Amino acid sequence: MEKTVALITGGVGGIGLYLTKALAEEGYHVVAGCRPNSSNAERLAGELAQSHPNVTILPFDVADFGECQRIVLDIEETIGPIGVLVNNAGITKDGTLKKMEPEQWRSVLDTNLDSVFNLCRAVLPKMLEREYGRIISISSINGQKGQFGQCNYAAAKAGMYGFTKSLAQEVAAKGITVNTVSPGYIETDMIKAIDEAIRDKIRRQIPVQRFGQPEEIARAVSFLADKQSGFITGSNLAINGGQYMA
Ligand code: NDP
């Protein structure tokens, strides 16, 4: 199938922007999802329109099942067939379980895991009809190893693995691959903002002795999104500088 539409949730965020640019540069029309009233979208819309005219920024809430259904139908009708879905939107609301409020749990599960169900469920009928699709979900090293203060986030990210392996089995015979990518510490603005002494401490825990770059996640996503990666499904690609080897 020719390169058509790639839908990337969180497509103008710290890592998402690099995913958006990478797939746009490969010839996809990228629909970059963001939150309603997104300050990232406001800040980047002008620049992206100039540098990557094949990118459409689309605000919608990934946690809302009905909205995801409507957005996907709308993209299929007005932009083109969705060949690639990248579930990248995510949030953290950290706290030890002892003090974690139900809202902290619910919103992190809704945004990080229910969103994967919402979007896969929405894109799947057309992908099955066309017998082609690439679904990539961005999990995390903390979904693999757990992390102090992140029961909610780690549960959501770990949930992606079971979801991915199950869906991969359901759709493998229909030309659709389903995989996860699990980043370690990636040098986004959030990491850059951490005090240098703490950054240094974190860096020393990473065998390659540096943070990952968002381009390195984009490279993996491009690889898995490629038509020629059709024999890779139900897999997880860990990109963490050797910090956790599972
Ligand atoms: P950012 O916070 O920069 O980006 C997250 C994106 O998700 C934002 O673009 C945001 O939209 C979007 N988003 C959040 N909630 C919603 C919602 N309800 N509806 C629609 N969009 C939403 O984080 P990163 O770029 O760092 O992270 C991207 C992914 O990578 C996440 O899934 C994260 O868990 C994962 N990850 C990141 C690591 C890192 O070191 N940075 C390490 C491991 C995993 P908006 O632009 O409008 O704010």
Short mmCIF file of C-alpha atoms and ligand atoms in Angstrom, two decimals:
data_model
loop_
_atom_site.label_atom_id
_atom_site.label_comp_id
_atom_site.label_asym_id
_atom_site.label_seq_id
_atom_site.Cartn_x
_atom_site.Cartn_y
_atom_site.Cartn_z
CA MET A 1 0.00 0.00 0.00
CA GLU A 2 1.33 3.44 -0.87
CA LYS A 3 2.18 5.88 1.90
CA THR A 4 -1.08 7.46 2.91
CA VAL A 5 -2.12 8.85 6.27
CA ALA A 6 -0.24 8.38 9.54
CA LEU A 7 -2.23 9.34 12.63
CA ILE A 8 0.06 10.21 15.54
CA THR A 9 -1.50 11.05 18.90
CA GLY A 10 0.44 13.62 20.91
CA GLY A 11 1.99 14.52 17.56
CA VAL A 12 3.23 17.96 18.59
CA GLY A 13 4.62 16.95 21.99
CA GLY A 14 8.25 16.46 23.06
CA ILE A 15 8.76 13.14 21.26
CA GLY A 16 5.66 13.33 19.07
CA LEU A 17 6.92 16.29 17.06
CA TYR A 18 9.90 14.22 15.94
CA LEU A 19 7.63 11.31 15.02
CA THR A 20 5.45 13.70 13.02
CA LYS A 21 8.38 15.22 11.16
CA ALA A 22 10.00 11.84 10.45
CA LEU A 23 6.87 10.27 8.97
CA ALA A 24 5.99 13.45 7.06
CA GLU A 25 9.49 13.44 5.56
CA GLU A 26 8.89 9.87 4.45
CA GLY A 27 5.88 10.96 2.44
CA TYR A 28 2.93 10.26 4.71
CA HIS A 29 0.25 12.83 5.26
CA VAL A 30 0.57 13.08 9.03
CA VAL A 31 -2.37 13.90 11.24
CA ALA A 32 -0.80 15.07 14.49
CA GLY A 33 -3.28 14.83 17.35
CA CYS A 34 -3.11 17.19 20.31
CA ARG A 35 -5.28 18.24 23.23
CA PRO A 36 -8.09 20.71 22.67
CA ASN A 37 -6.59 24.20 23.35
CA SER A 38 -3.08 22.81 22.99
CA SER A 39 -0.34 25.35 23.63
CA ASN A 40 2.10 23.12 21.70
CA ALA A 41 -0.17 23.28 18.65
CA GLU A 42 -0.48 27.04 18.96
CA ARG A 43 3.30 27.43 19.23
CA LEU A 44 4.20 25.03 16.40
CA ALA A 45 1.38 25.38 13.86
CA GLY A 46 2.99 28.20 11.85
CA GLU A 47 6.43 26.60 11.74
CA LEU A 48 5.05 23.18 10.75
CA ALA A 49 2.84 24.64 8.03
CA GLN A 50 6.00 26.10 6.46
CA SER A 51 8.39 23.19 6.94
CA HIS A 52 5.98 20.24 6.60
CA PRO A 53 2.86 21.19 4.62
CA ASN A 54 1.75 17.54 4.64
CA VAL A 55 1.00 17.75 8.38
CA THR A 56 -2.47 18.47 9.74
CA ILE A 57 -2.77 19.27 13.44
CA LEU A 58 -6.02 17.97 14.88
CA PRO A 59 -7.21 18.59 18.45
CA PHE A 60 -9.17 15.75 20.03
CA ASP A 61 -9.25 13.94 23.37
CA VAL A 62 -7.74 10.46 23.07
CA ALA A 63 -9.55 9.42 26.24
CA ASP A 64 -12.97 9.95 24.63
CA PHE A 65 -14.13 6.85 22.74
CA GLY A 66 -16.86 8.61 20.73
CA GLU A 67 -14.57 11.46 19.74
CA CYS A 68 -11.89 9.03 18.53
CA GLN A 69 -14.50 7.25 16.39
CA ARG A 70 -15.66 10.53 14.86
CA ILE A 71 -12.15 11.85 14.23
CA VAL A 72 -11.04 8.66 12.50
CA LEU A 73 -14.12 8.64 10.24
CA ASP A 74 -13.51 12.28 9.42
CA ILE A 75 -9.84 11.70 8.54
CA GLU A 76 -10.77 8.74 6.31
CA GLU A 77 -13.36 10.84 4.50
CA THR A 78 -11.53 14.13 4.15
CA ILE A 79 -7.79 13.33 4.17
CA GLY A 80 -7.34 9.68 3.19
CA PRO A 81 -6.95 6.11 4.37
CA ILE A 82 -5.10 5.68 7.65
CA GLY A 83 -2.25 3.22 7.10
CA VAL A 84 -0.30 3.97 10.28
CA LEU A 85 -1.47 4.66 13.82
CA VAL A 86 1.03 5.76 16.45
CA ASN A 87 -0.38 5.82 20.00
CA ASN A 88 2.00 8.30 21.56
CA ALA A 89 -0.16 10.57 23.75
CA GLY A 90 0.58 10.15 27.42
CA ILE A 91 0.54 11.87 30.79
CA THR A 92 1.96 11.27 34.26
CA LYS A 93 0.37 12.06 37.61
CA ASP A 94 2.88 10.60 39.99
CA GLY A 95 2.45 9.78 43.65
CA THR A 96 2.97 6.80 45.92
CA LEU A 97 -0.04 4.50 46.09
CA LYS A 98 -0.56 5.38 49.74
CA LYS A 99 -1.54 8.87 48.68
CA MET A 100 -2.80 8.30 45.12
CA GLU A 101 -6.27 9.69 44.50
CA PRO A 102 -8.72 7.80 42.25
CA GLU A 103 -8.54 10.73 39.80
CA GLN A 104 -4.75 10.30 39.46
CA TRP A 105 -5.27 6.63 38.68
CA ARG A 106 -8.25 7.10 36.34
CA SER A 107 -6.89 9.94 34.23
CA VAL A 108 -3.51 8.23 33.67
CA LEU A 109 -5.20 4.96 32.69
CA ASP A 110 -7.70 6.82 30.47
CA THR A 111 -5.07 8.82 28.60
CA ASN A 112 -2.31 6.22 28.36
CA LEU A 113 -4.18 2.93 27.97
CA ASP A 114 -7.87 3.44 27.19
CA SER A 115 -6.70 5.73 24.39
CA VAL A 116 -4.95 2.76 22.77
CA PHE A 117 -8.22 0.81 22.80
CA ASN A 118 -10.18 3.86 21.59
CA LEU A 119 -7.95 4.50 18.60
CA CYS A 120 -7.20 0.92 17.61
CA ARG A 121 -10.92 0.16 17.77
CA ALA A 122 -11.60 3.14 15.52
CA VAL A 123 -8.97 2.49 12.83
CA LEU A 124 -9.26 -1.29 12.72
CA PRO A 125 -12.40 -1.83 10.57
CA LYS A 126 -10.88 0.07 7.60
CA MET A 127 -7.43 -1.47 8.09
CA LEU A 128 -9.02 -4.94 8.05
CA GLU A 129 -11.02 -4.05 4.94
CA ARG A 130 -7.85 -2.89 3.15
CA GLU A 131 -5.78 -5.73 4.63
CA TYR A 132 -2.98 -3.36 5.63
CA GLY A 133 -1.96 -1.45 8.72
CA ARG A 134 0.84 -0.54 11.08
CA ILE A 135 -0.01 0.13 14.74
CA ILE A 136 2.76 1.30 17.07
CA SER A 137 2.18 2.23 20.71
CA ILE A 138 4.72 4.16 22.75
CA SER A 139 5.10 2.43 26.09
CA SER A 140 7.95 3.07 28.55
CA ILE A 141 10.86 1.46 30.35
CA ASN A 142 8.79 2.07 33.49
CA GLY A 143 6.08 -0.24 32.16
CA GLN A 144 8.74 -2.94 31.99
CA LYS A 145 10.50 -2.45 35.30
CA GLY A 146 8.03 -0.43 37.40
CA GLN A 147 8.95 2.87 39.03
CA PHE A 148 8.57 4.32 42.51
CA GLY A 149 5.60 6.68 42.55
CA GLN A 150 4.21 5.48 39.23
CA CYS A 151 1.78 2.60 39.94
CA ASN A 152 -0.72 4.28 37.62
CA TYR A 153 1.69 5.06 34.76
CA ALA A 154 3.55 1.73 34.99
CA ALA A 155 0.26 -0.20 34.99
CA ALA A 156 -0.96 1.67 31.92
CA LYS A 157 2.31 1.24 30.04
CA ALA A 158 2.58 -2.45 31.01
CA GLY A 159 -1.01 -2.95 29.87
CA MET A 160 0.05 -1.94 26.38
CA TYR A 161 2.18 -5.08 26.06
CA GLY A 162 -0.69 -7.50 26.70
CA PHE A 163 -2.98 -5.48 24.47
CA THR A 164 -0.41 -5.40 21.68
CA LYS A 165 0.37 -9.11 21.75
CA SER A 166 -3.34 -9.99 21.76
CA LEU A 167 -4.31 -7.65 18.94
CA ALA A 168 -1.24 -8.72 16.95
CA GLN A 169 -2.57 -12.29 16.99
CA GLU A 170 -6.07 -11.21 15.98
CA VAL A 171 -4.98 -9.25 12.90
CA ALA A 172 -1.69 -10.84 11.79
CA ALA A 173 -3.29 -12.71 8.88
CA LYS A 174 -4.78 -9.44 7.60
CA GLY A 175 -1.55 -7.59 6.90
CA ILE A 176 -1.68 -5.52 10.08
CA THR A 177 1.25 -5.40 12.49
CA VAL A 178 0.98 -4.24 16.10
CA ASN A 179 4.08 -3.37 18.13
CA THR A 180 5.30 -1.30 21.05
CA VAL A 181 8.32 0.96 21.43
CA SER A 182 9.56 1.49 24.98
CA PRO A 183 11.75 4.55 25.49
CA GLY A 184 14.03 5.07 28.46
CA TYR A 185 15.10 8.60 29.41
CA ILE A 186 14.67 10.76 26.33
CA GLU A 187 16.06 14.28 26.29
CA THR A 188 12.89 16.30 25.88
CA ASP A 189 12.32 19.72 27.48
CA MET A 190 11.13 17.96 30.63
CA ILE A 191 14.50 16.24 31.09
CA LYS A 192 16.42 19.36 30.05
CA ALA A 193 14.66 21.27 32.84
CA ILE A 194 15.98 18.95 35.58
CA ASP A 195 18.81 20.30 37.72
CA GLU A 196 22.20 19.35 36.22
CA ALA A 197 23.37 17.46 39.34
CA ILE A 198 20.29 15.22 39.20
CA ARG A 199 20.64 14.84 35.43
CA ASP A 200 24.18 13.68 36.00
CA LYS A 201 23.06 11.10 38.55
CA ILE A 202 20.44 9.74 36.14
CA ARG A 203 22.95 9.69 33.28
CA ARG A 204 25.30 7.49 35.32
CA GLN A 205 22.52 4.86 35.65
CA ILE A 206 22.37 4.50 31.87
CA PRO A 207 25.03 2.14 30.47
CA VAL A 208 25.56 4.26 27.33
CA GLN A 209 26.09 7.26 29.70
CA ARG A 210 23.75 9.64 27.91
CA PHE A 211 20.07 10.40 27.44
CA GLY A 212 18.26 9.20 24.35
CA GLN A 213 17.29 11.67 21.66
CA PRO A 214 13.73 11.96 20.33
CA GLU A 215 15.12 11.32 16.85
CA GLU A 216 16.13 7.85 18.05
CA ILE A 217 12.50 7.05 18.91
CA ALA A 218 11.39 8.47 15.56
CA ARG A 219 13.85 6.21 13.78
CA ALA A 220 12.35 3.12 15.45
CA VAL A 221 8.80 4.21 14.70
CA SER A 222 9.66 4.85 11.04
CA PHE A 223 11.22 1.41 10.85
CA LEU A 224 8.19 -0.35 12.34
CA ALA A 225 5.83 1.73 10.20
CA ASP A 226 7.56 0.66 7.02
CA LYS A 227 5.78 -1.66 4.62
CA GLN A 228 8.86 -3.88 4.64
CA SER A 229 8.59 -4.47 8.41
CA GLY A 230 5.62 -6.80 7.93
CA PHE A 231 7.23 -9.78 9.68
CA ILE A 232 7.62 -7.86 12.96
CA THR A 233 4.48 -8.07 15.06
CA GLY A 234 3.64 -8.44 18.73
CA SER A 235 7.13 -7.14 19.48
CA ASN A 236 8.53 -4.55 21.82
CA LEU A 237 11.50 -2.45 20.83
CA ALA A 238 13.27 -1.15 23.96
CA ILE A 239 15.24 2.06 23.38
CA ASN A 240 16.84 2.83 26.71
CA GLY A 241 20.64 2.90 26.35
CA GLY A 242 20.88 -0.47 28.08
CA GLN A 243 19.23 0.74 31.29
CA TYR A 244 16.83 -2.21 31.35
CA MET A 245 17.35 -5.39 29.36
CA ALA A 246 14.32 -7.68 29.31
P1 NDP B 1 4.81 15.21 26.18
O1 NDP B 1 4.11 15.58 27.43
O2 NDP B 1 5.76 16.18 25.59
O3 NDP B 1 3.76 14.79 25.08
C1 NDP B 1 2.58 14.11 25.38
C2 NDP B 1 1.58 14.40 24.32
O4 NDP B 1 0.34 13.77 24.63
C3 NDP B 1 1.31 15.89 24.17
O5 NDP B 1 1.52 16.24 22.84
C4 NDP B 1 -0.16 16.05 24.58
O6 NDP B 1 -0.88 16.98 23.82
C5 NDP B 1 -0.70 14.66 24.31
N1 NDP B 1 -1.88 14.39 25.15
C6 NDP B 1 -1.92 14.26 26.50
N2 NDP B 1 -3.17 14.01 26.91
C7 NDP B 1 -3.95 14.00 25.81
C8 NDP B 1 -5.34 13.82 25.57
N3 NDP B 1 -6.21 13.56 26.57
N4 NDP B 1 -5.80 13.89 24.30
C9 NDP B 1 -4.95 14.12 23.28
N5 NDP B 1 -3.62 14.29 23.43
C10 NDP B 1 -3.13 14.24 24.68
O7 NDP B 1 5.54 13.83 26.50
P2 NDP B 1 6.68 13.06 25.69
O8 NDP B 1 6.80 13.56 24.31
O9 NDP B 1 7.87 13.03 26.54
O10 NDP B 1 6.07 11.59 25.68
C11 NDP B 1 5.48 10.98 24.54
C12 NDP B 1 5.18 9.52 24.88
O11 NDP B 1 6.42 8.87 25.21
C13 NDP B 1 4.28 9.37 26.10
O12 NDP B 1 3.40 8.29 25.89
C14 NDP B 1 5.25 9.05 27.22
O13 NDP B 1 4.65 8.32 28.25
C15 NDP B 1 6.30 8.24 26.46
N6 NDP B 1 7.61 8.21 27.12
C16 NDP B 1 8.37 9.34 27.23
C17 NDP B 1 9.63 9.28 27.82
C18 NDP B 1 10.51 10.49 27.92
O14 NDP B 1 11.63 10.36 28.44
N7 NDP B 1 10.11 11.65 27.44
C19 NDP B 1 10.15 8.02 28.36
C20 NDP B 1 9.28 6.89 28.16
C21 NDP B 1 8.05 7.00 27.56
P3 NDP B 1 -0.52 18.57 23.79
O15 NDP B 1 0.60 18.68 22.78
O16 NDP B 1 -1.73 19.23 23.33
O17 NDP B 1 -0.08 18.92 25.18
#
